[in-house]
Amino acid sequence: MGRVAFLFAGQGAQVPGMAADVQHLPKVQKLFSVAEDIRPGTVEAMLHGTQEELNRTLLTQPTMFLADLAYAYAKEEEAGTPDCACGFSVGEVPALCFAGMLSEEEAFRAIVRRAELMEAYTARVPGCMIACVKLPADKVESLCDGVNTHPANYNGALQTVVACRAEAEESFCAAVKAAGGRAMKLRVSGMFHCPELAPESEEFEAFLRTLHWSAPRLPVYANLTAQPYAGDGPHTLALQMRSPVRFTATVANMRAAGVDTFVEVGPGKVLTGLVQRG
């Protein structure tokens, strides 16, 4: 029998009422209580907020953290502990918490701080995320100018997400179409995983170094390296904010390590869909 990996969903998967179906579990109730002590109103917003409210980075990230971790607890209770895990972008924080590298309290404080920094960044650098499909990654890279557009998420052989400044959105989408691809704007409030986030990344790292980090109970594959976390956890997680998510390489490395079952924890099935499509 092969190995099992939990995939923690990222920003863009948020939907109203997520985690409502597992909120009765004692471990989930404890998690929600921890969150409410730190940021009152987050659970209420997750369960009863509108799609528009949940799409705002300041709320998306804390609520996705709670939903991902809640679903992971539920799946672990049902099917047992996985052999490894990875989180897509914001999903990396609940993955690290699930693996025991950060406590629930400290991980939630980290995600709240990350959301605050990235919300402020979206006001400083207006932009969006654009999924480019039907084009190989190297072709998408060639369309990016390195100033207004940057490869941000390597999702599959024919899907790469680009971080795009607001003023470049129209011209970039036209270039993708002209190259034979299709461009789709994602449901997020800014351009992420690109060099413009360097100041926020440095500030986030300083915050992460105030937390207590422990050895993981299972390997967590980092977006930054597509390899299990090793060495400097705060630096790896902080640098992730301004670097591409290497999801395709992560899945390939997991498969090479014997993983043949991928279980998405979080709302929706975006990541398992990417795995199936390769």
mmCIF file of C-alpha atoms in Angstrom:
data_model
loop_
_atom_site.group_PDB
_atom_site.id
_atom_site.type_symbol
_atom_site.label_atom_id
_atom_site.label_comp_id
_atom_site.label_asym_id
_atom_site.label_seq_id
_atom_site.Cartn_x
_atom_site.Cartn_y
_atom_site.Cartn_z
ATOM 1 C CA MET A 1 0.000 0.000 0.000
ATOM 2 C CA GLY A 2 1.265 3.465 -0.879
ATOM 3 C CA ARG A 3 1.630 6.506 1.290
ATOM 4 C CA VAL A 4 -0.947 9.223 1.972
ATOM 5 C CA ALA A 5 -0.495 13.002 1.772
ATOM 6 C CA PHE A 6 -2.833 15.693 3.106
ATOM 7 C CA LEU A 7 -3.079 18.776 0.863
ATOM 8 C CA PHE A 8 -4.097 21.960 2.713
ATOM 9 C CA ALA A 9 -6.097 24.282 0.451
ATOM 10 C CA GLY A 10 -5.052 27.848 -0.322
ATOM 11 C CA GLN A 11 -6.526 31.282 -0.804
ATOM 12 C CA GLY A 12 -9.210 31.291 -3.472
ATOM 13 C CA ALA A 13 -10.934 28.127 -2.173
ATOM 14 C CA GLN A 14 -12.884 30.021 0.496
ATOM 15 C CA VAL A 15 -16.687 29.674 0.499
ATOM 16 C CA PRO A 16 -19.383 30.790 2.952
ATOM 17 C CA GLY A 17 -20.156 28.165 5.599
ATOM 18 C CA MET A 18 -16.920 26.234 5.197
ATOM 19 C CA ALA A 19 -16.158 23.857 8.094
ATOM 20 C CA ALA A 20 -19.770 24.045 9.337
ATOM 21 C CA ASP A 21 -20.105 20.292 8.785
ATOM 22 C CA VAL A 22 -17.223 19.474 11.152
ATOM 23 C CA GLN A 23 -17.662 22.192 13.794
ATOM 24 C CA HIS A 24 -19.236 19.689 16.219
ATOM 25 C CA LEU A 25 -16.010 17.720 16.685
ATOM 26 C CA PRO A 26 -14.367 18.381 20.096
ATOM 27 C CA LYS A 27 -10.936 19.028 18.596
ATOM 28 C CA VAL A 28 -12.438 21.501 16.133
ATOM 29 C CA GLN A 29 -14.409 23.244 18.880
ATOM 30 C CA LYS A 30 -11.166 23.683 20.828
ATOM 31 C CA LEU A 31 -9.447 25.115 17.752
ATOM 32 C CA PHE A 32 -12.255 27.589 17.178
ATOM 33 C CA SER A 33 -12.111 28.639 20.828
ATOM 34 C CA VAL A 34 -8.381 29.348 20.522
ATOM 35 C CA ALA A 35 -9.038 31.495 17.455
ATOM 36 C CA GLU A 36 -11.856 33.444 19.070
ATOM 37 C CA ASP A 37 -9.662 34.311 22.057
ATOM 38 C CA ILE A 38 -7.114 35.826 19.665
ATOM 39 C CA ARG A 39 -9.334 37.329 16.952
ATOM 40 C CA PRO A 40 -12.997 37.485 18.038
ATOM 41 C CA GLY A 41 -15.526 37.168 15.245
ATOM 42 C CA THR A 42 -13.398 35.051 12.909
ATOM 43 C CA VAL A 43 -15.412 31.854 13.360
ATOM 44 C CA GLU A 44 -18.705 33.702 12.907
ATOM 45 C CA ALA A 45 -17.393 35.249 9.691
ATOM 46 C CA MET A 46 -16.221 31.870 8.412
ATOM 47 C CA LEU A 47 -19.556 30.204 9.075
ATOM 48 C CA HIS A 48 -21.912 33.041 8.157
ATOM 49 C CA GLY A 49 -19.968 35.660 6.178
ATOM 50 C CA THR A 50 -20.662 36.493 2.554
ATOM 51 C CA GLN A 51 -18.419 35.488 -0.330
ATOM 52 C CA GLU A 52 -17.402 39.115 -0.773
ATOM 53 C CA GLU A 53 -16.359 39.380 2.876
ATOM 54 C CA LEU A 54 -14.413 36.115 2.746
ATOM 55 C CA ASN A 55 -12.553 37.236 -0.375
ATOM 56 C CA ARG A 56 -10.813 40.020 1.544
ATOM 57 C CA THR A 57 -7.279 38.902 2.423
ATOM 58 C CA LEU A 58 -7.563 40.106 6.014
ATOM 59 C CA LEU A 59 -10.375 37.591 6.544
ATOM 60 C CA THR A 60 -9.566 34.973 3.910
ATOM 61 C CA GLN A 61 -6.357 33.818 5.504
ATOM 62 C CA PRO A 62 -7.521 33.321 9.131
ATOM 63 C CA THR A 63 -10.742 31.620 8.011
ATOM 64 C CA MET A 64 -8.934 29.353 5.543
ATOM 65 C CA PHE A 65 -6.498 28.422 8.306
ATOM 66 C CA LEU A 66 -9.405 27.353 10.532
ATOM 67 C CA ALA A 67 -11.283 25.527 7.779
ATOM 68 C CA ASP A 68 -8.200 23.642 6.564
ATOM 69 C CA LEU A 69 -7.163 22.558 10.031
ATOM 70 C CA ALA A 70 -10.725 21.619 10.991
ATOM 71 C CA TYR A 71 -11.067 19.388 7.936
ATOM 72 C CA ALA A 72 -7.637 17.874 8.587
ATOM 73 C CA TYR A 73 -8.634 16.975 12.145
ATOM 74 C CA ALA A 74 -11.865 15.442 10.874
ATOM 75 C CA LYS A 75 -10.106 13.422 8.169
ATOM 76 C CA GLU A 76 -7.419 12.233 10.579
ATOM 77 C CA GLU A 77 -10.113 11.074 13.007
ATOM 78 C CA GLU A 78 -11.843 9.221 10.182
ATOM 79 C CA ALA A 79 -8.929 7.713 8.291
ATOM 80 C CA GLY A 80 -5.802 8.062 10.433
ATOM 81 C CA THR A 81 -2.682 10.203 10.296
ATOM 82 C CA PRO A 82 -1.178 10.831 6.842
ATOM 83 C CA ASP A 83 2.442 10.125 5.979
ATOM 84 C CA CYS A 84 3.182 13.690 4.911
ATOM 85 C CA ALA A 85 1.519 16.990 4.070
ATOM 86 C CA CYS A 86 1.811 20.191 2.112
ATOM 87 C CA GLY A 87 -0.164 23.398 2.055
ATOM 88 C CA PHE A 88 -0.821 25.590 -0.954
ATOM 89 C CA SER A 89 0.286 29.147 -0.141
ATOM 90 C CA VAL A 90 -1.705 30.162 2.953
ATOM 91 C CA GLY A 91 -2.426 26.457 3.477
ATOM 92 C CA GLU A 92 1.183 25.921 4.474
ATOM 93 C CA VAL A 93 0.554 27.486 7.888
ATOM 94 C CA PRO A 94 -2.230 25.072 8.946
ATOM 95 C CA ALA A 95 -0.122 22.236 7.508
ATOM 96 C CA LEU A 96 2.759 23.215 9.803
ATOM 97 C CA CYS A 97 0.370 23.428 12.735
ATOM 98 C CA PHE A 98 -1.131 20.024 11.943
ATOM 99 C CA ALA A 99 2.385 18.570 11.867
ATOM 100 C CA GLY A 100 3.130 20.049 15.295
ATOM 101 C CA MET A 101 5.753 22.576 14.221
ATOM 102 C CA LEU A 102 3.662 25.407 15.682
ATOM 103 C CA SER A 103 0.949 25.295 18.341
ATOM 104 C CA GLU A 104 -2.615 26.231 17.378
ATOM 105 C CA GLU A 105 -2.302 29.535 19.227
ATOM 106 C CA GLU A 106 1.019 30.540 17.689
ATOM 107 C CA ALA A 107 0.070 29.330 14.213
ATOM 108 C CA PHE A 108 -3.151 31.333 14.337
ATOM 109 C CA ARG A 109 -1.272 34.417 15.492
ATOM 110 C CA ALA A 110 1.102 33.857 12.563
ATOM 111 C CA ILE A 111 -1.704 33.642 10.022
ATOM 112 C CA VAL A 112 -3.355 36.769 11.406
ATOM 113 C CA ARG A 113 -0.065 38.656 11.118
ATOM 114 C CA ARG A 114 0.484 37.314 7.599
ATOM 115 C CA ALA A 115 -2.995 38.486 6.614
ATOM 116 C CA GLU A 116 -2.408 41.945 8.082
ATOM 117 C CA LEU A 117 0.857 42.354 6.207
ATOM 118 C CA MET A 118 -0.562 41.129 2.919
ATOM 119 C CA GLU A 119 -3.703 43.237 3.255
ATOM 120 C CA ALA A 120 -1.534 46.335 3.720
ATOM 121 C CA TYR A 121 0.555 45.232 0.747
ATOM 122 C CA THR A 122 -2.509 45.047 -1.539
ATOM 123 C CA ALA A 123 -3.127 48.738 -0.832
ATOM 124 C CA ARG A 124 0.526 49.537 -1.583
ATOM 125 C CA VAL A 125 0.743 47.461 -4.778
ATOM 126 C CA PRO A 126 -2.639 47.032 -6.539
ATOM 127 C CA GLY A 127 -2.787 43.876 -8.591
ATOM 128 C CA CYS A 128 -4.349 40.486 -9.189
ATOM 129 C CA MET A 129 -3.590 36.828 -9.833
ATOM 130 C CA ILE A 130 -4.222 35.394 -13.302
ATOM 131 C CA ALA A 131 -4.356 31.677 -14.081
ATOM 132 C CA CYS A 132 -2.875 30.883 -17.480
ATOM 133 C CA VAL A 133 -4.064 27.572 -18.911
ATOM 134 C CA LYS A 134 -3.323 25.644 -22.100
ATOM 135 C CA LEU A 135 0.257 26.948 -22.073
ATOM 136 C CA PRO A 136 3.408 25.268 -20.686
ATOM 137 C CA ALA A 137 5.172 27.014 -17.814
ATOM 138 C CA ASP A 138 8.159 28.121 -19.891
ATOM 139 C CA LYS A 139 5.849 29.866 -22.355
ATOM 140 C CA VAL A 140 4.062 31.697 -19.530
ATOM 141 C CA GLU A 141 7.440 32.682 -18.096
ATOM 142 C CA SER A 142 8.399 34.170 -21.456
ATOM 143 C CA LEU A 143 5.272 36.354 -21.384
ATOM 144 C CA CYS A 144 6.168 37.800 -17.969
ATOM 145 C CA ASP A 145 8.258 40.940 -18.056
ATOM 146 C CA GLY A 146 9.686 40.606 -14.541
ATOM 147 C CA VAL A 147 8.462 44.088 -13.626
ATOM 148 C CA ASN A 148 4.681 44.064 -13.823
ATOM 149 C CA THR A 149 4.113 40.304 -14.076
ATOM 150 C CA HIS A 150 5.739 37.351 -12.301
ATOM 151 C CA PRO A 151 5.197 33.562 -12.335
ATOM 152 C CA ALA A 152 3.651 32.873 -8.923
ATOM 153 C CA ASN A 153 2.085 29.384 -8.775
ATOM 154 C CA TYR A 154 3.283 26.402 -10.785
ATOM 155 C CA ASN A 155 0.077 24.369 -10.631
ATOM 156 C CA GLY A 156 0.453 21.862 -13.449
ATOM 157 C CA ALA A 157 1.939 21.146 -16.840
ATOM 158 C CA LEU A 158 -0.526 23.499 -18.523
ATOM 159 C CA GLN A 159 -1.502 25.820 -15.686
ATOM 160 C CA THR A 160 0.664 28.584 -14.246
ATOM 161 C CA VAL A 161 -0.653 31.466 -12.154
ATOM 162 C CA VAL A 162 0.907 34.886 -12.633
ATOM 163 C CA ALA A 163 1.046 37.801 -10.195
ATOM 164 C CA CYS A 164 0.077 40.852 -12.215
ATOM 165 C CA ARG A 165 0.064 44.579 -11.465
ATOM 166 C CA ALA A 166 -3.309 46.218 -12.080
ATOM 167 C CA GLU A 167 -2.026 48.361 -14.944
ATOM 168 C CA ALA A 168 -0.688 45.303 -16.785
ATOM 169 C CA GLU A 169 -3.755 43.054 -16.458
ATOM 170 C CA GLU A 170 -5.351 43.844 -19.825
ATOM 171 C CA SER A 171 -2.167 43.646 -21.891
ATOM 172 C CA PHE A 172 -0.997 40.437 -20.195
ATOM 173 C CA CYS A 173 -4.340 38.680 -20.736
ATOM 174 C CA ALA A 174 -4.223 39.728 -24.389
ATOM 175 C CA ALA A 175 -0.706 38.299 -24.701
ATOM 176 C CA VAL A 176 -1.813 34.985 -23.202
ATOM 177 C CA LYS A 177 -4.713 34.794 -25.654
ATOM 178 C CA ALA A 178 -2.453 35.641 -28.578
ATOM 179 C CA ALA A 179 -0.122 32.807 -27.539
ATOM 180 C CA GLY A 180 -3.005 30.321 -27.663
ATOM 181 C CA GLY A 181 -3.751 30.173 -23.960
ATOM 182 C CA ARG A 182 -6.615 31.254 -21.737
ATOM 183 C CA ALA A 183 -6.307 33.772 -18.878
ATOM 184 C CA MET A 184 -8.630 33.690 -15.858
ATOM 185 C CA LYS A 185 -8.557 36.193 -13.012
ATOM 186 C CA LEU A 186 -8.624 34.487 -9.604
ATOM 187 C CA ARG A 187 -10.794 35.269 -6.591
ATOM 188 C CA VAL A 188 -8.099 36.954 -4.500
ATOM 189 C CA SER A 189 -7.527 40.597 -3.618
ATOM 190 C CA GLY A 190 -3.960 41.181 -4.761
ATOM 191 C CA MET A 191 -0.810 39.918 -6.479
ATOM 192 C CA PHE A 192 1.092 37.496 -4.256
ATOM 193 C CA HIS A 193 4.185 35.255 -4.312
ATOM 194 C CA CYS A 194 6.291 37.821 -6.113
ATOM 195 C CA PRO A 195 9.314 40.042 -5.330
ATOM 196 C CA GLU A 196 7.180 43.094 -4.488
ATOM 197 C CA LEU A 197 6.374 41.398 -1.168
ATOM 198 C CA ALA A 198 9.984 41.574 0.052
ATOM 199 C CA PRO A 199 9.380 44.190 2.804
ATOM 200 C CA GLU A 200 6.371 42.296 4.170
ATOM 201 C CA SER A 201 8.259 39.013 3.958
ATOM 202 C CA GLU A 202 11.095 40.426 6.076
ATOM 203 C CA GLU A 203 8.670 41.761 8.663
ATOM 204 C CA PHE A 204 6.856 38.418 8.754
ATOM 205 C CA GLU A 205 10.123 36.579 9.335
ATOM 206 C CA ALA A 206 10.915 38.806 12.304
ATOM 207 C CA PHE A 207 7.513 37.934 13.770
ATOM 208 C CA LEU A 208 7.947 34.203 13.098
ATOM 209 C CA ARG A 209 11.235 34.233 15.008
ATOM 210 C CA THR A 210 9.343 35.202 18.168
ATOM 211 C CA LEU A 211 7.393 31.916 18.057
ATOM 212 C CA HIS A 212 8.332 28.510 19.418
ATOM 213 C CA TRP A 213 9.095 26.021 16.651
ATOM 214 C CA SER A 214 9.124 22.248 17.217
ATOM 215 C CA ALA A 215 10.188 19.235 15.197
ATOM 216 C CA PRO A 216 7.370 17.956 12.939
ATOM 217 C CA ARG A 217 5.543 14.686 13.625
ATOM 218 C CA LEU A 218 5.390 14.164 9.856
ATOM 219 C CA PRO A 219 7.147 15.758 6.854
ATOM 220 C CA VAL A 220 5.671 18.998 5.507
ATOM 221 C CA TYR A 221 6.726 19.845 1.963
ATOM 222 C CA ALA A 222 7.556 23.533 1.557
ATOM 223 C CA ASN A 223 6.183 25.635 -1.316
ATOM 224 C CA LEU A 224 9.587 27.304 -1.533
ATOM 225 C CA THR A 225 11.705 24.199 -2.147
ATOM 226 C CA ALA A 226 9.194 21.409 -3.002
ATOM 227 C CA GLN A 227 11.055 19.408 -0.329
ATOM 228 C CA PRO A 228 10.213 18.680 3.335
ATOM 229 C CA TYR A 229 10.919 21.481 5.784
ATOM 230 C CA ALA A 230 14.454 21.312 7.119
ATOM 231 C CA GLY A 231 16.598 23.833 8.952
ATOM 232 C CA ASP A 232 15.311 27.388 9.291
ATOM 233 C CA GLY A 233 11.510 27.205 9.466
ATOM 234 C CA PRO A 234 10.836 30.936 9.954
ATOM 235 C CA HIS A 235 13.002 31.862 6.975
ATOM 236 C CA THR A 236 11.425 29.216 4.726
ATOM 237 C CA LEU A 237 7.865 30.251 5.589
ATOM 238 C CA ALA A 238 8.593 33.977 5.302
ATOM 239 C CA LEU A 239 10.394 33.639 1.977
ATOM 240 C CA GLN A 240 7.386 31.707 0.649
ATOM 241 C CA MET A 241 5.396 34.977 0.636
ATOM 242 C CA ARG A 242 7.574 36.477 -2.106
ATOM 243 C CA SER A 243 8.457 33.291 -4.013
ATOM 244 C CA PRO A 244 6.550 31.034 -6.419
ATOM 245 C CA VAL A 245 4.510 28.095 -5.103
ATOM 246 C CA ARG A 246 6.136 25.013 -6.637
ATOM 247 C CA PHE A 247 3.120 22.727 -6.407
ATOM 248 C CA THR A 248 3.896 20.652 -9.521
ATOM 249 C CA ALA A 249 7.377 19.813 -8.256
ATOM 250 C CA THR A 250 6.027 19.123 -4.770
ATOM 251 C CA VAL A 251 3.562 16.539 -6.065
ATOM 252 C CA ALA A 252 6.283 14.937 -8.184
ATOM 253 C CA ASN A 253 8.589 14.704 -5.168
ATOM 254 C CA MET A 254 5.822 13.237 -3.028
ATOM 255 C CA ARG A 255 5.133 10.608 -5.663
ATOM 256 C CA ALA A 256 8.853 9.796 -5.789
ATOM 257 C CA ALA A 257 8.709 9.279 -2.007
ATOM 258 C CA GLY A 258 5.921 6.718 -2.415
ATOM 259 C CA VAL A 259 2.770 8.825 -2.094
ATOM 260 C CA ASP A 260 -0.093 7.558 -4.222
ATOM 261 C CA THR A 261 -3.084 8.935 -2.307
ATOM 262 C CA PHE A 262 -3.676 12.695 -2.083
ATOM 263 C CA VAL A 263 -6.403 13.899 0.286
ATOM 264 C CA GLU A 264 -7.453 17.543 0.098
ATOM 265 C CA VAL A 265 -8.299 19.107 3.468
ATOM 266 C CA GLY A 266 -10.204 22.339 3.098
ATOM 267 C CA PRO A 267 -13.206 23.528 1.110
ATOM 268 C CA GLY A 268 -13.443 22.251 -2.453
ATOM 269 C CA LYS A 269 -11.279 19.963 -4.555
ATOM 270 C CA VAL A 270 -8.990 22.387 -6.368
ATOM 271 C CA LEU A 271 -5.713 20.735 -5.349
ATOM 272 C CA THR A 272 -6.766 17.140 -5.977
ATOM 273 C CA GLY A 273 -7.965 18.314 -9.383
ATOM 274 C CA LEU A 274 -4.512 19.719 -10.100
ATOM 275 C CA VAL A 275 -2.930 16.454 -8.981
ATOM 276 C CA GLN A 276 -5.158 14.429 -11.295
ATOM 277 C CA ARG A 277 -4.499 16.665 -14.266
ATOM 278 C CA GLY A 278 -0.756 16.717 -13.594
#
